[in-house]
Short mmCIF file of C-alpha atoms in Angstrom, two decimals:
data_model
loop_
_atom_site.label_atom_id
_atom_site.label_comp_id
_atom_site.label_asym_id
_atom_site.label_seq_id
_atom_site.Cartn_x
_atom_site.Cartn_y
_atom_site.Cartn_z
CA UNK A 1 40.94 -30.69 96.57
CA UNK A 2 39.57 -29.34 93.90
CA UNK A 3 37.26 -31.87 91.94
CA UNK A 4 38.56 -32.43 89.37
CA UNK A 5 35.05 -31.73 87.68
CA UNK A 6 36.81 -28.64 87.31
CA UNK A 7 39.74 -29.48 85.27
CA UNK A 8 37.91 -30.38 81.89
CA UNK A 9 37.67 -27.04 81.02
CA UNK A 10 41.09 -26.31 80.33
CA UNK A 11 42.82 -29.54 79.77
CA UNK A 12 42.14 -28.68 75.84
CA UNK A 13 44.69 -25.83 76.61
CA UNK A 14 47.42 -26.68 73.95
CA UNK A 15 49.34 -22.70 74.61
CA UNK A 16 49.27 -24.16 78.55
CA UNK A 17 51.58 -27.86 77.45
CA UNK A 18 54.00 -25.38 75.82
CA UNK A 19 54.48 -23.38 78.59
CA UNK A 20 54.98 -26.66 80.60
CA UNK A 21 56.94 -29.13 79.05
CA UNK A 22 58.68 -26.45 76.27
CA UNK A 23 58.82 -26.49 72.98
CA UNK A 24 61.70 -28.66 72.14
CA UNK A 25 60.82 -31.53 73.87
CA UNK A 26 60.98 -34.75 71.60
CA UNK A 27 58.22 -36.83 71.77
CA UNK A 28 59.53 -40.07 73.00
CA UNK A 29 58.21 -43.19 75.49
CA UNK A 30 62.04 -42.40 76.53
CA UNK A 31 62.03 -38.91 76.76
CA UNK A 32 57.56 -39.08 77.97
CA UNK A 33 58.74 -41.46 80.60
CA UNK A 34 61.96 -39.83 82.48
CA UNK A 35 59.69 -36.27 82.23
CA UNK A 36 56.91 -37.83 83.93
CA UNK A 37 58.80 -39.70 86.87
CA UNK A 38 61.26 -36.99 86.88
CA UNK A 39 58.76 -34.15 87.48
CA UNK A 40 57.21 -36.46 89.69
CA UNK A 41 60.57 -36.47 92.31
CA UNK A 42 61.23 -33.28 92.08
CA UNK A 43 57.53 -32.18 93.20
CA UNK A 44 55.01 -34.64 94.27
CA UNK A 45 54.53 -33.71 98.18
CA UNK A 46 53.47 -37.51 99.86
CA UNK A 47 56.76 -39.52 99.16
CA UNK A 48 57.94 -40.46 102.58
CA UNK A 49 54.08 -39.85 104.73
CA UNK A 50 53.07 -42.57 101.45
CA UNK A 51 56.01 -45.03 102.10
CA UNK A 52 56.99 -44.56 99.18
CA UNK A 53 60.45 -45.38 97.37
CA UNK A 54 60.16 -43.40 94.08
CA UNK A 55 64.08 -44.15 92.69
CA UNK A 56 63.10 -47.89 93.45
CA UNK A 57 59.85 -48.04 90.80
CA UNK A 58 62.76 -46.22 88.36
CA UNK A 59 64.91 -48.95 88.46
CA UNK A 60 61.95 -51.81 87.97
CA UNK A 61 59.86 -48.81 85.27
CA UNK A 62 62.71 -47.73 83.17
CA UNK A 63 64.02 -51.41 82.24
CA UNK A 64 60.33 -51.39 80.56
CA UNK A 65 61.05 -48.49 78.55
CA UNK A 66 62.70 -48.01 75.37
CA UNK A 67 61.49 -46.11 72.43
CA UNK A 68 60.21 -48.72 70.49
CA UNK A 69 57.13 -49.41 73.52
CA UNK A 70 53.35 -48.24 72.00
CA UNK A 71 51.51 -46.04 72.82
CA UNK A 72 49.07 -48.67 75.10
CA UNK A 73 52.47 -50.76 76.70
CA UNK A 74 54.08 -46.60 77.44
CA UNK A 75 50.48 -45.79 79.02
CA UNK A 76 50.23 -49.14 81.42
CA UNK A 77 53.23 -48.80 82.19
CA UNK A 78 52.30 -45.10 83.66
CA UNK A 79 49.40 -46.53 85.13
CA UNK A 80 51.17 -49.45 86.98
CA UNK A 81 53.60 -46.20 88.65
CA UNK A 82 51.24 -44.63 90.75
CA UNK A 83 49.14 -47.10 91.72
CA UNK A 84 51.93 -47.55 93.55
CA UNK A 85 51.31 -43.88 95.31
CA UNK A 86 47.34 -45.14 95.86
CA UNK A 87 47.26 -41.72 95.61
CA UNK A 88 43.02 -40.48 93.62
CA UNK A 89 44.75 -37.12 93.13
CA UNK A 90 46.88 -38.41 91.04
CA UNK A 91 45.42 -38.61 87.70
CA UNK A 92 46.40 -39.09 84.00
CA UNK A 93 44.49 -38.24 81.23
CA UNK A 94 45.46 -39.12 77.80
CA UNK A 95 43.44 -36.71 75.39
CA UNK A 96 40.65 -38.88 74.47
CA UNK A 97 38.77 -39.08 77.61
CA UNK A 98 41.01 -42.24 78.81
CA UNK A 99 41.92 -41.77 82.07
CA UNK A 100 43.23 -43.17 84.87
CA UNK A 101 43.49 -42.96 88.65
CA UNK A 102 45.39 -44.11 91.52
CA UNK A 103 43.91 -46.27 93.52
CA UNK A 104 41.23 -45.96 91.59
CA UNK A 105 39.78 -50.21 92.47
CA UNK A 106 38.81 -49.52 96.33
CA UNK A 107 36.91 -46.27 95.29
CA UNK A 108 34.92 -47.80 92.92
CA UNK A 109 34.29 -51.65 94.47
CA UNK A 110 32.41 -49.00 97.57
CA UNK A 111 30.13 -47.46 95.04
CA UNK A 112 28.05 -51.17 95.42
CA UNK A 113 28.04 -51.17 98.64
CA UNK A 114 25.60 -47.71 99.08
CA UNK A 115 22.20 -47.49 97.93
CA UNK A 116 20.68 -44.13 97.69
CA UNK A 117 17.18 -45.85 96.39
CA UNK A 118 17.17 -48.22 98.92
CA UNK A 119 17.41 -45.07 102.53
CA UNK A 120 15.54 -43.48 100.64
CA UNK A 121 12.70 -46.24 100.75
CA UNK A 122 13.81 -47.93 103.61
CA UNK A 123 15.07 -45.32 106.02
CA UNK A 124 13.37 -42.99 105.58
CA UNK A 125 9.55 -40.79 105.43
CA UNK A 126 10.28 -38.37 103.95
CA UNK A 127 12.54 -36.91 101.23
CA UNK A 128 13.84 -33.27 100.13
CA UNK A 129 16.43 -32.57 97.52
CA UNK A 130 18.09 -29.47 96.96
CA UNK A 131 19.63 -30.71 94.03
CA UNK A 132 20.76 -33.16 91.95
CA UNK A 133 23.71 -31.35 90.84
CA UNK A 134 24.63 -31.10 94.39
CA UNK A 135 24.17 -34.42 95.49
CA UNK A 136 22.22 -33.14 98.96
CA UNK A 137 19.15 -34.53 100.22
CA UNK A 138 17.41 -34.89 103.66
CA UNK A 139 14.70 -36.29 105.51
CA UNK A 140 13.81 -38.08 108.50
CA UNK A 141 14.51 -41.21 109.40
CA UNK A 142 11.17 -43.67 109.49
CA UNK A 143 9.23 -44.12 113.65
CA UNK A 144 12.50 -42.53 115.22
CA UNK A 145 13.29 -38.54 115.96
CA UNK A 146 16.68 -38.45 113.88
CA UNK A 147 17.37 -36.24 111.07
CA UNK A 148 19.49 -37.61 108.35
CA UNK A 149 21.33 -35.60 105.96
CA UNK A 150 22.85 -36.59 102.54
CA UNK A 151 25.73 -34.69 100.82
CA UNK A 152 27.70 -36.29 97.91
CA UNK A 153 29.79 -33.73 97.09
CA UNK A 154 31.49 -30.19 98.04
CA UNK A 155 30.41 -27.58 95.91
CA UNK A 156 27.33 -25.53 94.95
CA UNK A 157 26.22 -22.09 94.51
CA UNK A 158 25.02 -21.42 98.27
CA UNK A 159 27.03 -23.71 100.45
CA UNK A 160 24.75 -21.70 103.40
CA UNK A 161 22.21 -23.61 102.22
CA UNK A 162 22.33 -25.96 105.43
CA UNK A 163 22.48 -23.51 107.70
CA UNK A 164 18.65 -23.58 105.95
CA UNK A 165 18.09 -27.28 106.41
CA UNK A 166 19.57 -27.79 109.88
CA UNK A 167 16.43 -25.25 110.61
CA UNK A 168 14.43 -27.86 109.29
CA UNK A 169 16.40 -30.50 111.88
CA UNK A 170 16.87 -28.35 114.77
CA UNK A 171 13.25 -29.91 117.04
CA UNK A 172 14.64 -33.65 115.64
CA UNK A 173 16.85 -35.69 118.83
CA UNK A 174 20.74 -36.36 116.50
CA UNK A 175 21.03 -36.25 112.38
CA UNK A 176 22.52 -38.85 110.99
CA UNK A 177 24.69 -36.92 108.46
CA UNK A 178 25.84 -39.77 105.76
CA UNK A 179 28.71 -38.81 103.25
CA UNK A 180 28.97 -41.99 101.85
CA UNK A 181 30.49 -41.11 97.95
CA UNK A 182 31.15 -38.01 99.47
CA UNK A 183 33.58 -37.10 96.07
CA UNK A 184 35.40 -33.67 97.75
CA UNK A 185 35.70 -30.31 96.15
CA UNK A 186 36.68 -27.31 97.19
CA UNK A 187 37.34 -26.95 101.24
CA UNK A 188 35.91 -23.83 101.73
CA UNK A 189 32.64 -25.18 101.57
CA UNK A 190 33.66 -27.43 103.94
CA UNK A 191 34.68 -25.47 106.07
CA UNK A 192 31.70 -23.52 106.16
CA UNK A 193 28.91 -27.35 106.31
CA UNK A 194 30.81 -27.99 109.55
CA UNK A 195 30.03 -24.27 111.01
CA UNK A 196 26.07 -25.72 110.90
CA UNK A 197 27.39 -28.01 113.29
CA UNK A 198 29.88 -26.15 116.20
CA UNK A 199 30.76 -26.23 119.25
CA UNK A 200 32.87 -23.77 119.46
CA UNK A 201 36.19 -22.86 117.38
CA UNK A 202 39.40 -25.62 117.12
CA UNK A 203 42.50 -26.33 115.17
CA UNK A 204 41.95 -29.37 112.81
CA UNK A 205 45.17 -29.14 110.58
CA UNK A 206 48.29 -27.25 109.29
CA UNK A 207 48.60 -27.80 104.73
CA UNK A 208 52.19 -26.95 103.11
CA UNK A 209 53.41 -26.18 99.92
CA UNK A 210 55.98 -28.56 98.52
CA UNK A 211 58.47 -25.85 96.74
CA UNK A 212 61.53 -26.71 96.21
CA UNK A 213 63.57 -30.17 95.07
CA UNK A 214 63.90 -31.56 97.52
CA UNK A 215 61.81 -34.19 99.29
CA UNK A 216 61.17 -32.10 103.17
CA UNK A 217 61.05 -28.63 101.11
CA UNK A 218 58.59 -26.83 101.79
CA UNK A 219 56.24 -23.63 102.19
CA UNK A 220 55.70 -21.98 105.28
CA UNK A 221 52.61 -23.08 107.79
CA UNK A 222 49.04 -22.47 106.80
CA UNK A 223 46.96 -23.56 109.94
CA UNK A 224 42.92 -23.95 109.89
CA UNK A 225 40.10 -24.06 112.40
CA UNK A 226 36.51 -24.45 113.10
CA UNK A 227 34.43 -21.40 112.75
CA UNK A 228 33.39 -20.57 116.04
CA UNK A 229 29.34 -21.63 116.59
CA UNK A 230 27.22 -18.95 115.65
CA UNK A 231 23.32 -18.66 117.21
CA UNK A 232 22.13 -22.18 114.84
CA UNK A 233 24.71 -24.10 115.21
CA UNK A 234 23.23 -28.31 115.88
CA UNK A 235 24.84 -29.22 118.45
CA UNK A 236 22.94 -32.54 119.54
CA UNK A 237 24.76 -36.12 118.83
CA UNK A 238 25.14 -36.04 115.56
CA UNK A 239 26.39 -39.43 113.48
CA UNK A 240 28.85 -38.60 110.25
CA UNK A 241 28.78 -42.20 108.27
CA UNK A 242 31.67 -42.65 105.56
CA UNK A 243 32.87 -45.39 103.29
CA UNK A 244 35.89 -45.67 101.40
CA UNK A 245 35.05 -43.08 98.82
CA UNK A 246 34.92 -40.36 101.01
CA UNK A 247 37.20 -38.37 99.08
CA UNK A 248 39.39 -34.75 99.26
CA UNK A 249 37.07 -31.92 100.66
CA UNK A 250 34.79 -34.76 101.70
CA UNK A 251 37.61 -35.98 104.66
CA UNK A 252 38.25 -32.31 104.47
CA UNK A 253 34.35 -31.51 105.89
CA UNK A 254 35.22 -34.63 108.23
CA UNK A 255 37.79 -33.78 110.43
CA UNK A 256 36.13 -30.40 111.05
CA UNK A 257 33.11 -32.27 112.19
CA UNK A 258 35.59 -34.31 113.97
CA UNK A 259 37.42 -32.46 116.35
CA UNK A 260 33.60 -31.30 118.63
CA UNK A 261 32.65 -33.69 120.50
CA UNK A 262 29.09 -34.24 119.84
CA UNK A 263 29.81 -36.29 116.51
CA UNK A 264 31.41 -39.49 116.06
CA UNK A 265 32.09 -41.23 113.14
CA UNK A 266 30.49 -43.98 111.80
CA UNK A 267 31.12 -46.89 108.10
CA UNK A 268 34.98 -47.15 106.87
CA UNK A 269 37.99 -45.64 106.64
CA UNK A 270 38.11 -42.61 104.61
CA UNK A 271 40.15 -43.15 100.79
CA UNK A 272 42.92 -40.60 102.51
CA UNK A 273 43.33 -38.43 100.27
CA UNK A 274 44.40 -34.45 101.98
CA UNK A 275 46.37 -32.94 99.22
CA UNK A 276 45.89 -30.14 97.06
CA UNK A 277 46.15 -30.97 93.11
CA UNK A 278 48.90 -29.51 90.91
CA UNK A 279 48.04 -27.22 88.05
CA UNK A 280 47.98 -29.88 84.78
CA UNK A 281 50.99 -31.02 83.69
CA UNK A 282 51.63 -31.92 79.91
CA UNK A 283 54.00 -34.37 77.82
CA UNK A 284 55.79 -33.60 74.79
CA UNK A 285 52.80 -36.18 73.74
CA UNK A 286 50.01 -34.68 74.60
CA UNK A 287 49.05 -37.09 77.20
CA UNK A 288 48.60 -34.47 80.71
CA UNK A 289 48.56 -35.21 84.49
CA UNK A 290 48.21 -33.77 87.63
CA UNK A 291 49.18 -35.15 91.94
CA UNK A 292 49.75 -34.40 94.96
CA UNK A 293 51.41 -30.97 95.96
CA UNK A 294 50.32 -30.22 99.63
CA UNK A 295 50.97 -32.21 102.77
CA UNK A 296 48.69 -32.02 106.22
CA UNK A 297 48.96 -33.29 109.32
CA UNK A 298 46.95 -33.33 111.98
CA UNK A 299 47.36 -31.60 115.19
CA UNK A 300 48.97 -34.20 116.95
CA UNK A 301 51.53 -34.15 113.65
CA UNK A 302 50.69 -36.97 111.67
CA UNK A 303 49.39 -38.12 108.18
CA UNK A 304 46.89 -38.88 106.80
CA UNK A 305 47.16 -39.30 103.56
CA UNK A 306 46.91 -43.14 102.48
CA UNK A 307 45.90 -43.77 106.16
CA UNK A 308 42.33 -41.72 105.29
CA UNK A 309 40.16 -41.21 108.89
CA UNK A 310 39.51 -44.24 110.88
CA UNK A 311 35.84 -44.06 112.23
CA UNK A 312 35.26 -44.27 115.69
CA UNK A 313 32.22 -47.71 114.82
CA UNK A 314 34.20 -49.71 111.70
CA UNK A 315 31.40 -50.94 109.91
CA UNK A 316 30.72 -52.29 106.26
CA UNK A 317 28.20 -53.37 103.93
CA UNK A 318 28.79 -55.62 101.00
CA UNK A 319 27.86 -55.60 98.16
CA UNK A 320 25.35 -58.37 99.10
CA UNK A 321 24.49 -56.66 101.34
CA UNK A 322 22.75 -53.94 99.66
CA UNK A 323 21.36 -56.66 97.18
CA UNK A 324 19.91 -58.08 100.26
CA UNK A 325 18.31 -54.55 101.04
CA UNK A 326 20.34 -53.81 104.99
CA UNK A 327 22.85 -51.26 105.42
CA UNK A 328 24.01 -52.44 107.84
CA UNK A 329 26.54 -49.37 108.53
CA UNK A 330 22.55 -46.40 108.31
CA UNK A 331 21.17 -49.61 110.69
CA UNK A 332 24.98 -49.53 113.26
CA UNK A 333 24.53 -45.14 113.33
CA UNK A 334 20.37 -46.28 114.40
CA UNK A 335 21.94 -47.83 117.65
CA UNK A 336 24.49 -46.18 118.54
CA UNK A 337 22.39 -43.16 118.99
CA UNK A 338 19.38 -45.60 120.97
CA UNK A 339 22.70 -46.89 122.72
CA UNK A 340 24.82 -44.38 124.24
CA UNK A 341 21.67 -41.40 123.77
CA UNK A 342 18.56 -43.66 124.07
CA UNK A 343 17.32 -41.78 121.26
CA UNK A 344 14.55 -43.73 119.30
#
């Protein structure tokens, strides 16, 4: 669940390439395809959870490959192959700034269904931005006794800044916590942010990492819990706003938040990409890629990979809504707080 931004510092290490693929692998289009397909076959963690028949896909795409096809054709074949996974933690890079992420199109479309400028201008009385790099700001909803927090990425030098924000918003009757377009980051940051809203210790999920050639070969189960509540935890009503681009560690944050009784999710389903990513893998042609190596199961034993967190109240914006200066998701959160908690 690490954010892709940290990968770019690593991709120039050619010595890693030799260590991963070996020095004697021929750089042919056929061999590049075979290495790619077999590496997924032996290490990708979510074939079962995502209902993928990888061998059947081999039979579809392998006949399209021979040593005479161009790099562009091979790129298209590999991209089409991983698109079946619908897993944004699976990405192919060409080493020249070009990449393809599985399941990208749905996440990209959702970026037109929210506008930070609209939220600030229409819905908020005041805004305090922590830093633009952390994509973290907070404020007050206009003419309402409701606080607002936007968090767009799960990283930052000091996650305890959330405690300062909660201190500023503690007297409001409710908080709208907006994690739409949250691109993920570090799960430890997610757990620490969620602590500010904790109503107690709850079992949230388990993780296992694939460690063998069989699809059901995984290491020991690791259990994850919310932090216990602290003296200044915010336990009044909280509405978490989500969309299809609430991804990875953003979804982990939501996993913690949804274990609290005073929290409700409003918006669209999240991306359904919970896993930790592999180290960078290299092909003989110097392309490189990453994929999911973990499965995450919730207390009922089910996986939400490929599904995402389904909202308690489903509603989504269209691009036309935003162009008309309406955020229906935000409006629905306000309506819920009034109807269910008499907060206005």
